[in-house]
Tab-separated table of C-alpha atoms in Angstrom:
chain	number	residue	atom	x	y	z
A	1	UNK	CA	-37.225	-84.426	37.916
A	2	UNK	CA	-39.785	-82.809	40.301
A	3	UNK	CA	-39.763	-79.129	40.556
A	4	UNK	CA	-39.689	-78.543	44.433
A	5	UNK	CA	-39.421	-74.531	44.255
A	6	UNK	CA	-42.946	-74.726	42.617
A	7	UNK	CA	-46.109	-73.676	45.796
A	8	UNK	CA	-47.189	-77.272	44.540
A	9	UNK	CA	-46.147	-80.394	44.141
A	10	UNK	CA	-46.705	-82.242	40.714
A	11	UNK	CA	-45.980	-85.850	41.802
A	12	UNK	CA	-45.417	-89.043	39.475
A	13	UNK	CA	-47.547	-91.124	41.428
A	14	UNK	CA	-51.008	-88.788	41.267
A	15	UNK	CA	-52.375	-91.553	38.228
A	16	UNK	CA	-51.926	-94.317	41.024
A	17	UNK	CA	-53.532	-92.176	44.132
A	18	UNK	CA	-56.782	-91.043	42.297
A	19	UNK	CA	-56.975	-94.720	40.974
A	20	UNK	CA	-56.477	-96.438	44.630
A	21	UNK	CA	-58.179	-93.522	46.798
A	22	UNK	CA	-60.165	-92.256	44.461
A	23	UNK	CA	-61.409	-87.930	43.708
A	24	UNK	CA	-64.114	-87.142	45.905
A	25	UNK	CA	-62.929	-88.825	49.427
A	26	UNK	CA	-61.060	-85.986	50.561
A	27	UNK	CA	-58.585	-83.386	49.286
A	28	UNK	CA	-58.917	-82.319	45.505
A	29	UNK	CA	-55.633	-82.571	43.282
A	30	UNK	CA	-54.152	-79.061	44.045
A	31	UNK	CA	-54.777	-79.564	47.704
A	32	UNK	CA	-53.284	-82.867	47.753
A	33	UNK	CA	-50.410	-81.262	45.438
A	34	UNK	CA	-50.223	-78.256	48.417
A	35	UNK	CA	-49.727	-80.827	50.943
A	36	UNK	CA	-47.118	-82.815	49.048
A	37	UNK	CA	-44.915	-79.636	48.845
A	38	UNK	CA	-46.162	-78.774	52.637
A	39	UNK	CA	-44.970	-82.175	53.873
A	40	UNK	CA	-40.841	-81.906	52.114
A	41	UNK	CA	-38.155	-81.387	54.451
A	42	UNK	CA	-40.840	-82.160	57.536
A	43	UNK	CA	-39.769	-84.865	60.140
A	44	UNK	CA	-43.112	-84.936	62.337
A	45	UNK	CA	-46.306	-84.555	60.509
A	46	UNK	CA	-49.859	-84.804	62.415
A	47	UNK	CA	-53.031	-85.521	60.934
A	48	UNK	CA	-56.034	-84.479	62.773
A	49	UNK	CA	-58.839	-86.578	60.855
A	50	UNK	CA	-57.371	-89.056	58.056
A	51	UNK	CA	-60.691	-90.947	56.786
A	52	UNK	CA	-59.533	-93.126	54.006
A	53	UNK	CA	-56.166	-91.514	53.853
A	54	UNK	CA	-56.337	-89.581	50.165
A	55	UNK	CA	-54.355	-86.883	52.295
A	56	UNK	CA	-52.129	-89.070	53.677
A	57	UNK	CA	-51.125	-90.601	50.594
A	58	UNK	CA	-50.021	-87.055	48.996
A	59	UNK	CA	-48.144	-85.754	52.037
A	60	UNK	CA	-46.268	-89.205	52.271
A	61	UNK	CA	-45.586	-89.232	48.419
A	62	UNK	CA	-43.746	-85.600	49.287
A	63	UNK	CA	-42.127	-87.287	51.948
A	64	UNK	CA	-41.275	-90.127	49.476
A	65	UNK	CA	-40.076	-87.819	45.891
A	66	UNK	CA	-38.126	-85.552	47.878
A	67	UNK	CA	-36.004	-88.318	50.037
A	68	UNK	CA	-37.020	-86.539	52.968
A	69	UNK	CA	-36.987	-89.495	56.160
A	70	UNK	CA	-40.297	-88.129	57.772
A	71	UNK	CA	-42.852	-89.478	59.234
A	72	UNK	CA	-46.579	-88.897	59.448
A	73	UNK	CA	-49.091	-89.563	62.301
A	74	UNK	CA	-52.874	-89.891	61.250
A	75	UNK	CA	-55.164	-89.650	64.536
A	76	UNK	CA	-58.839	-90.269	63.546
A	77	UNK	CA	-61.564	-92.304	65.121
A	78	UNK	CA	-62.315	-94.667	62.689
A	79	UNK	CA	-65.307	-95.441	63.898
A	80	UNK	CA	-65.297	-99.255	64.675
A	81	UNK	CA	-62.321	-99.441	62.616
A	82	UNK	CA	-64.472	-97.652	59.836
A	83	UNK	CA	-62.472	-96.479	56.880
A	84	UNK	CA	-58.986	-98.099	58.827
A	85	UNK	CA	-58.758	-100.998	56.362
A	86	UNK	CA	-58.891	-98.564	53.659
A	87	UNK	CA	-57.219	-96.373	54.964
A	88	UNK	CA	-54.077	-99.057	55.612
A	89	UNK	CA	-54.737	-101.148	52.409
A	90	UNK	CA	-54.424	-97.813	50.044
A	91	UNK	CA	-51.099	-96.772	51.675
A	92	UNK	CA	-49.570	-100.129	51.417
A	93	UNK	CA	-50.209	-100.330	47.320
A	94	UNK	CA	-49.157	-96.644	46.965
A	95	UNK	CA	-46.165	-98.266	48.678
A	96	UNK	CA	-45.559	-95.245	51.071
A	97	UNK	CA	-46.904	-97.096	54.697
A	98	UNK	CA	-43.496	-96.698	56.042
A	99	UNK	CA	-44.114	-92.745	55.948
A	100	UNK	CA	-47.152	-93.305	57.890
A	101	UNK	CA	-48.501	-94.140	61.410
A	102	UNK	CA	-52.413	-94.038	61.817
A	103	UNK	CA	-53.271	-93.356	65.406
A	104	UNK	CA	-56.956	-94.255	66.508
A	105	UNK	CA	-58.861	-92.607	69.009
A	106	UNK	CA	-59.975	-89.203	70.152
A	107	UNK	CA	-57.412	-86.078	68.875
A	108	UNK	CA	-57.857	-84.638	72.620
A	109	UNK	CA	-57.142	-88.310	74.018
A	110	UNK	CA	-54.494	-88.898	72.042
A	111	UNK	CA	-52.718	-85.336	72.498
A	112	UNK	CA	-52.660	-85.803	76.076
A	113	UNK	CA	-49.459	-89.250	76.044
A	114	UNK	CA	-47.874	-86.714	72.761
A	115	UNK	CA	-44.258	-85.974	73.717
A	116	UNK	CA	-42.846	-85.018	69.976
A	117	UNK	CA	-42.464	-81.535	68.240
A	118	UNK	CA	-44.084	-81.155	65.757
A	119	UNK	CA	-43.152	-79.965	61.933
A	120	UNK	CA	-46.028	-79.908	60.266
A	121	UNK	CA	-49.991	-80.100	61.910
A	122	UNK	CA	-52.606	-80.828	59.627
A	123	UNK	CA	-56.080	-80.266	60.955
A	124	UNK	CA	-58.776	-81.724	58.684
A	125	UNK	CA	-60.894	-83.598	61.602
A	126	UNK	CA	-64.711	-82.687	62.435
A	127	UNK	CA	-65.096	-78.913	61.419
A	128	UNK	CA	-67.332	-77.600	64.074
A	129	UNK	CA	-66.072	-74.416	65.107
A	130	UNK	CA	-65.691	-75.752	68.765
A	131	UNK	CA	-63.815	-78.705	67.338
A	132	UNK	CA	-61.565	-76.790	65.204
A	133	UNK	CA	-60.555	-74.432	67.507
A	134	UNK	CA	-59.864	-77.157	70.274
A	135	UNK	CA	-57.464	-79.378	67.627
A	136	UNK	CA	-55.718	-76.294	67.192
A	137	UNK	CA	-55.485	-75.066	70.831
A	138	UNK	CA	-54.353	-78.764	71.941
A	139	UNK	CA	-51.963	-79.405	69.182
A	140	UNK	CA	-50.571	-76.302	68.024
A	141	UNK	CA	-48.545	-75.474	71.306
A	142	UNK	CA	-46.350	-78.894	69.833
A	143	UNK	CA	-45.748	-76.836	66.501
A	144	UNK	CA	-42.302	-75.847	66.239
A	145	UNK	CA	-41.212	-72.225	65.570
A	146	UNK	CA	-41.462	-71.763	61.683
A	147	UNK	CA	-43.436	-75.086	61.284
A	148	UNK	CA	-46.675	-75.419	59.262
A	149	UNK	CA	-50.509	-75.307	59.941
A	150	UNK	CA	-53.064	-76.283	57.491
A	151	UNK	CA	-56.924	-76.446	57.897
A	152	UNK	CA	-58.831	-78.211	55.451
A	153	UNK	CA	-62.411	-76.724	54.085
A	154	UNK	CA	-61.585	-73.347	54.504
A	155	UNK	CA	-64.213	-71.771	52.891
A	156	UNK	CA	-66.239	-74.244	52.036
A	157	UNK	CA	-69.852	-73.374	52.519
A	158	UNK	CA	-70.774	-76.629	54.467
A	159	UNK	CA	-68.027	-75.547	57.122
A	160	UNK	CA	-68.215	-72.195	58.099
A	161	UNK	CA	-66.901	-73.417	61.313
A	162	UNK	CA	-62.946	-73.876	59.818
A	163	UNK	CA	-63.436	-69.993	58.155
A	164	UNK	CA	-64.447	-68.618	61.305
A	165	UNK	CA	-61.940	-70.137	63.805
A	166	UNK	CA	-58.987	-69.425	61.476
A	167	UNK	CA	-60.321	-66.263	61.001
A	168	UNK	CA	-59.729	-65.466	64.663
A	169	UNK	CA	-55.844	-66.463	65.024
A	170	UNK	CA	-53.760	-63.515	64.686
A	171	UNK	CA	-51.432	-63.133	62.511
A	172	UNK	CA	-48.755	-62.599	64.616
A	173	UNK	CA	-49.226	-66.333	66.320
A	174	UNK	CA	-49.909	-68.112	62.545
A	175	UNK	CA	-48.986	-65.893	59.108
A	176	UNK	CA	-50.934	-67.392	56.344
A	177	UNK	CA	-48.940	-68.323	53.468
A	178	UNK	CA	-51.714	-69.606	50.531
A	179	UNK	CA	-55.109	-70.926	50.043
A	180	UNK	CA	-55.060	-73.274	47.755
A	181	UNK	CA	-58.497	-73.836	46.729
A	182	UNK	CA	-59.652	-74.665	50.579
A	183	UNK	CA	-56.412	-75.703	51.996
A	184	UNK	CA	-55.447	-72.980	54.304
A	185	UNK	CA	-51.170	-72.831	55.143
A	186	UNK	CA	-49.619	-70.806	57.566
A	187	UNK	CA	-46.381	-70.413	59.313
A	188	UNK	CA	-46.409	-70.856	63.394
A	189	UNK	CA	-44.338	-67.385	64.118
């Protein structure tokens, strides 16, 4: 039995993620255990910058051990279809696909045909402060009352441009609710 109350998510299937999408392509273990217990009870879920989908694989596996029907949304560029296959071929033998929906293209291309409110945003995409600050000012307005923001590399020294833009949001617009190690979670007031 999972213990949902917990601020993280110890799932059964963490053996078969680190195996298939493996530690150092993405989130560590207690992020990816943050975003697991981020993504229960969420419908919509957005992913600003999926890569190889290591992120994608723990939300979805919250999604999956809490029997909550939700999908998520992965926009990235994939490059050439860069990091696609992978990204596609890992979710499909996790088994959790049918949580997912990767998106190519641009975040502000694709945030201009968007039409769905949003549960949960997830912005781990370039993390230039200009870049940063524009995935949140296009995407946050579709961020429901009471639904979730995270920023990824918040405080990591090689992006100082996700500190600093986060930095700036008052509190009174997003109320932070943990950093878990640089996974940043607040609550769209």
């Amino acid at each position: 039995m999972i213990d949902f109350s917990k601020r993280t998510v110890d799932i059964p299937n963490m053996d078969k993620i680190n195996t298939i999408i493996p530690k150092g392509i993405g989130v560590f273990d207690v992020e990816g255990k943050r975003l697991a217990k981020l993504a229960v009870g969420r419908k919509v879920i957005v992913e600003i910058g999926a890569h190889r989908g290591r992120s994608t694989a723990f939300m979805a596996s919250g999604l999956r051990y809490s029997n909550t029907d939700g999908m998520i949304y992965s926009v990235d560029h994939w490059l050439e279809g860069q990091h696609l296959d992978a990204y596609n071929s890992g979710l499909e033998r996790l088994q959790l696909n049918h949580h997912t929906t990767p998106i190519r293209g641009a975040s502000e291309d694709i945030v201009k045909t968007w039409d769905k409110p949003i549960d949960f945003l997830f912005i781990d995409g370039n993390h230039s402060y200009f870049h940063v600050k524009q995935d949140y000012r296009l995407w946050s307005p579709f961020v429901v009352k009471g639904g979730l923001i995270a920023f990824h590399d918040y405080g990591n020294p090689g992006w100082e441009g996700v500190r600093r833009f986060v930095d700036t949001i008052p509190d009174s617009d997003l109320h932070c609710i943990g950093v878990h190690h640089s996974l940043w979670s607040g609550v769209k007031s």
